[in-house]
Tab-separated table of C-alpha atoms in Angstrom:
chain	number	residue	atom	x	y	z
A	1	MET	CA	119.294	57.464	130.242
A	2	HIS	CA	121.731	59.487	132.275
A	3	ILE	CA	122.098	62.714	134.225
A	4	ARG	CA	124.410	65.516	133.219
A	5	ARG	CA	124.879	69.155	134.053
A	6	TYR	CA	122.845	71.809	132.332
A	7	ASN	CA	124.827	73.323	129.475
A	8	PRO	CA	123.659	76.664	128.012
A	9	SER	CA	125.653	76.005	124.843
A	10	ASN	CA	124.034	72.709	123.879
A	11	THR	CA	122.121	72.360	120.622
A	12	PRO	CA	119.287	71.455	120.650
A	13	SER	CA	118.864	73.769	123.550
A	14	ASP	CA	118.756	72.439	127.113
A	15	ALA	CA	116.973	75.652	128.074
A	16	ALA	CA	114.239	75.181	125.445
A	17	ALA	CA	113.587	71.655	126.706
A	18	ILE	CA	113.425	72.854	130.306
A	19	ARG	CA	110.956	75.596	129.365
A	20	ALA	CA	108.756	73.064	127.552
A	21	ILE	CA	108.778	70.625	130.480
A	22	CYS	CA	108.015	73.444	132.923
A	23	ALA	CA	104.904	74.309	130.898
A	24	ALA	CA	103.869	70.681	130.355
A	25	THR	CA	103.975	69.857	134.068
A	26	ALA	CA	101.835	72.754	135.289
A	27	GLN	CA	98.874	71.935	137.488
A	28	PRO	CA	95.836	70.606	135.569
A	29	GLY	CA	93.530	73.413	134.554
A	30	THR	CA	96.283	76.013	134.286
A	31	PRO	CA	95.450	78.339	131.357
A	32	GLU	CA	97.772	78.007	128.384
A	33	GLU	CA	98.899	81.620	128.572
A	34	VAL	CA	99.907	81.077	132.189
A	35	ARG	CA	101.722	77.817	131.388
A	36	GLU	CA	103.850	79.638	128.842
A	37	GLN	CA	104.979	82.157	131.466
A	38	LEU	CA	105.835	79.756	134.283
A	39	HIS	CA	109.458	79.282	133.277
A	40	TRP	CA	110.172	82.979	133.918
A	41	GLN	CA	109.675	82.232	137.634
A	42	TYR	CA	110.451	78.549	138.102
A	43	ALA	CA	113.224	77.755	135.594
A	44	THR	CA	114.847	80.595	133.650
A	45	PRO	CA	116.156	82.574	136.656
A	46	TYR	CA	117.944	79.473	137.925
A	47	LEU	CA	119.569	78.850	134.544
A	48	ALA	CA	120.679	82.487	134.413
A	49	LEU	CA	121.870	82.915	137.999
A	50	CYS	CA	122.778	79.383	139.109
A	51	GLY	CA	123.430	77.374	135.961
A	52	THR	CA	126.125	75.281	137.653
A	53	TRP	CA	123.463	74.086	140.117
A	54	CYS	CA	121.126	72.784	137.409
A	55	TRP	CA	120.968	69.274	135.966
A	56	VAL	CA	119.093	67.484	133.201
A	57	VAL	CA	118.274	63.829	132.655
A	58	VAL	CA	118.490	62.767	129.023
A	59	ALA	CA	117.361	59.809	126.946
A	60	SER	CA	119.415	58.608	123.997
A	61	ALA	CA	118.113	58.581	120.435
A	62	ALA	CA	117.575	54.817	120.736
A	63	GLU	CA	115.600	55.185	123.966
A	64	VAL	CA	113.440	57.896	122.406
A	65	ALA	CA	112.828	55.695	119.333
A	66	GLU	CA	111.929	52.745	121.562
A	67	ARG	CA	109.117	54.829	123.030
A	68	GLY	CA	107.746	55.625	119.589
A	69	GLY	CA	109.612	58.820	118.842
A	70	ASP	CA	109.472	62.333	120.205
A	71	GLU	CA	107.047	62.940	123.062
A	72	GLY	CA	106.077	66.516	123.639
A	73	ALA	CA	107.073	69.531	121.623
A	74	GLU	CA	110.009	71.680	122.577
A	75	ASP	CA	109.639	75.368	123.271
A	76	THR	CA	110.302	76.884	119.860
A	77	THR	CA	109.443	80.455	120.811
A	78	THR	CA	112.153	83.071	120.607
A	79	THR	CA	113.298	83.557	124.168
A	80	PRO	CA	116.099	86.091	124.628
A	81	ASP	CA	119.121	85.198	126.703
A	82	ILE	CA	119.025	86.692	130.175
A	83	THR	CA	122.529	88.005	130.804
A	84	VAL	CA	123.222	88.401	134.502
A	85	THR	CA	126.197	87.852	136.782
A	86	PRO	CA	126.090	84.226	137.981
A	87	LEU	CA	126.082	83.638	141.710
A	88	SER	CA	128.869	81.983	143.703
A	89	PRO	CA	130.880	80.474	140.855
A	90	ALA	CA	133.375	79.187	143.429
A	91	ARG	CA	130.644	77.056	145.000
A	92	ALA	CA	129.896	74.997	141.925
A	93	PRO	CA	129.196	71.338	142.736
A	94	THR	CA	132.079	68.924	142.522
A	95	PRO	CA	132.391	67.542	138.961
A	96	ASP	CA	130.952	64.086	139.618
A	97	LEU	CA	128.608	63.850	136.647
A	98	ALA	CA	128.991	63.098	132.960
A	99	PRO	CA	130.368	66.016	130.886
A	100	PRO	CA	127.555	68.419	129.914
A	101	THR	CA	127.683	67.750	126.204
A	102	ALA	CA	124.686	66.728	124.126
A	103	GLU	CA	124.833	63.509	122.131
A	104	PRO	CA	123.212	63.368	118.659
A	105	GLY	CA	119.509	62.646	118.958
A	106	GLU	CA	119.340	62.762	122.743
A	107	LYS	CA	116.302	64.278	124.415
A	108	VAL	CA	116.063	66.140	127.704
A	109	ILE	CA	113.283	64.372	129.619
A	110	GLY	CA	113.650	65.974	133.037
A	111	TYR	CA	115.505	68.589	134.998
A	112	LEU	CA	116.365	69.936	138.416
A	113	VAL	CA	117.099	73.636	138.878
A	114	SER	CA	118.268	74.992	142.194
A	115	ALA	CA	119.905	77.717	144.229
A	116	CYS	CA	122.327	76.609	146.913
A	117	ASN	CA	121.882	79.921	148.760
A	118	THR	CA	118.260	81.079	148.647
A	119	THR	CA	118.936	84.377	150.399
A	120	GLU	CA	121.667	85.308	147.924
A	121	PHE	CA	119.477	84.164	145.044
A	122	ALA	CA	116.546	86.313	146.205
A	123	SER	CA	118.868	89.302	146.603
A	124	ALA	CA	119.934	88.939	142.974
A	125	TRP	CA	116.325	88.693	141.748
A	126	PRO	CA	116.054	92.428	140.856
A	127	GLN	CA	119.085	92.023	138.561
A	128	TYR	CA	117.215	89.223	136.782
A	129	VAL	CA	113.890	91.078	136.600
A	130	ARG	CA	115.490	94.169	135.053
A	131	ARG	CA	116.551	92.057	132.077
A	132	LEU	CA	113.197	90.432	131.359
A	133	PRO	CA	111.439	91.168	128.061
A	134	ALA	CA	108.937	94.002	128.257
A	135	HIS	CA	105.927	91.698	127.788
A	136	VAL	CA	106.770	89.540	130.827
A	137	VAL	CA	105.070	90.382	134.113
A	138	PRO	CA	107.912	90.399	136.681
A	139	PRO	CA	107.482	87.337	138.904
A	140	PRO	CA	108.032	87.548	142.672
A	141	PRO	CA	111.295	86.260	144.150
A	142	PRO	CA	111.335	82.970	146.036
A	143	PRO	CA	110.461	83.109	149.738
A	144	THR	CA	113.373	83.076	152.159
A	145	PHE	CA	111.623	82.131	155.392
A	146	LEU	CA	113.188	78.647	155.415
A	147	ALA	CA	116.647	79.716	154.260
A	148	TYR	CA	118.095	80.155	157.752
A	149	ALA	CA	117.785	76.423	158.443
A	150	CYS	CA	117.755	75.002	154.903
A	151	PRO	CA	119.648	77.428	152.655
A	152	ALA	CA	119.084	75.676	149.319
A	153	HIS	CA	115.861	75.245	147.365
A	154	PHE	CA	115.024	73.565	144.072
A	155	HIS	CA	112.429	72.627	141.451
A	156	VAL	CA	112.375	69.233	139.740
A	157	ASN	CA	110.185	68.073	136.857
A	158	MET	CA	109.993	65.113	134.484
A	159	ARG	CA	108.493	65.206	131.002
A	160	PRO	CA	105.044	63.541	130.931
A	161	GLY	CA	105.427	59.961	129.727
A	162	TRP	CA	108.842	59.483	131.353
A	163	THR	CA	107.830	59.353	135.004
A	164	GLY	CA	107.825	56.282	137.225
A	165	ARG	CA	111.383	55.226	136.394
A	166	GLY	CA	113.140	56.654	139.446
A	167	LEU	CA	114.807	59.385	137.400
A	168	GLY	CA	113.381	62.246	139.435
A	169	THR	CA	114.666	60.540	142.576
A	170	GLN	CA	118.113	60.230	141.008
A	171	LEU	CA	118.106	63.948	140.182
A	172	VAL	CA	117.324	64.824	143.797
A	173	GLN	CA	119.981	62.414	145.043
A	174	ARG	CA	122.618	64.077	142.849
A	175	PHE	CA	121.503	67.484	144.091
A	176	VAL	CA	121.725	66.375	147.730
A	177	ARG	CA	125.156	64.891	147.115
A	178	ALA	CA	126.322	68.218	145.677
A	179	LEU	CA	124.952	70.049	148.725
A	180	ARG	CA	126.903	67.771	151.039
A	181	ALA	CA	130.086	68.266	149.034
A	182	GLN	CA	129.771	72.027	149.448
A	183	GLY	CA	128.743	71.918	153.115
A	184	VAL	CA	125.233	73.265	152.532
A	185	LYS	CA	123.247	72.216	155.585
A	186	GLY	CA	119.834	71.639	154.071
A	187	ALA	CA	117.283	72.205	151.307
A	188	HIS	CA	113.604	73.023	151.074
A	189	CYS	CA	110.854	73.032	148.470
A	190	GLY	CA	107.218	73.984	148.149
A	191	VAL	CA	104.366	71.879	146.784
A	192	ALA	CA	100.963	73.042	145.557
A	193	LEU	CA	98.273	72.234	148.114
A	194	GLY	CA	96.479	69.757	145.872
A	195	ASN	CA	99.554	67.953	144.573
A	196	GLY	CA	99.611	64.816	146.706
A	197	ARG	CA	101.768	62.939	144.223
A	198	ALA	CA	104.578	65.490	144.534
A	199	ALA	CA	104.271	65.447	148.334
A	200	ALA	CA	104.713	61.660	148.337
A	201	PHE	CA	107.712	61.996	146.020
A	202	TYR	CA	109.524	64.405	148.356
A	203	ARG	CA	108.854	62.187	151.361
A	204	LYS	CA	110.373	59.306	149.411
A	205	CYS	CA	113.442	61.488	148.818
A	206	GLY	CA	113.922	62.031	152.557
A	207	PHE	CA	112.125	65.360	152.987
A	208	CYS	CA	109.816	66.075	155.917
A	209	GLU	CA	106.694	68.218	155.743
A	210	ILE	CA	106.408	71.123	158.175
A	211	PHE	CA	103.398	73.178	159.298
A	212	LYS	CA	101.167	70.135	158.813
A	213	ASP	CA	99.429	69.605	162.152
A	214	ALA	CA	98.230	71.303	165.318
A	215	GLU	CA	101.601	70.822	167.004
A	216	ASN	CA	103.180	73.163	164.464
A	217	ARG	CA	100.452	75.790	164.281
A	218	GLN	CA	102.081	78.041	166.856
A	219	LYS	CA	105.357	77.848	164.956
A	220	LYS	CA	103.466	78.554	161.754
A	221	GLU	CA	102.021	81.731	163.231
A	222	SER	CA	105.506	83.067	163.929
A	223	TRP	CA	106.408	82.787	160.253
A	224	ARG	CA	103.556	84.938	158.984
A	225	ARG	CA	105.728	88.027	158.817
A	226	TRP	CA	107.153	86.578	155.592
A	227	GLY	CA	103.705	86.659	154.026
A	228	ASP	CA	100.620	84.526	154.435
A	229	GLU	CA	100.581	83.688	150.743
A	230	TRP	CA	103.809	81.692	151.037
A	231	VAL	CA	102.979	79.854	154.250
A	232	GLU	CA	99.339	79.180	153.448
A	233	GLY	CA	99.577	78.734	149.678
A	234	ALA	CA	101.731	75.605	149.609
A	235	ARG	CA	102.934	72.583	151.552
A	236	TRP	CA	106.566	72.936	152.602
A	237	PHE	CA	109.169	70.186	152.799
A	238	VAL	CA	112.662	70.349	154.276
A	239	ARG	CA	115.685	68.094	154.489
A	240	LEU	CA	118.536	68.779	156.862
A	241	GLU	CA	122.016	67.434	156.248
A	242	GLU	CA	124.286	66.400	159.092
């Protein structure tokens, strides 16, 4: 297993695998029709706008066979390409990973998508939304209330059945290393209120939870102008880089 950059030209499609994993890792109880739409908010815009800041972890054909074959169907629906102007091409991470080419039989088993500048990413969101298929309900842009201190944000997911191997941690470590190389001073992420496993994962990766106790309640109140639904609807984790 190894990590490489996301490549929009790979066949089988990196993007299709990412869409499938995004749906498969939704919170338990999420309706199927909602699962199928999640990638329009949490994956596809990052591939379209910030593809150079996205990574995948892949298993070789032999590693897939060792586990008994293919686990989890890919997204085989027809999803049109979203053609937008990528953000900050000059700020692509330093090329420290394996070349983004797919090997025969390899399988994408996890991914990390990110924006190194959340404010810029949110500003470009209307460009992305205008190019969505007519049947897609336009998703809201990411919140920016943490961007002043921690400009980057990200989403990371592993295919069910491939967790517990430290691969998600390695994805985050590569992401953090890329942030440091480009002088980005910090990153943040949100976690669903009931997802204690994800919260523990981000702590393990060096992130600290904010707004979690009485000491921070006054600070929390001052952030409400960005919308209660963002502050109250998730647990927030940040990591500052020196």
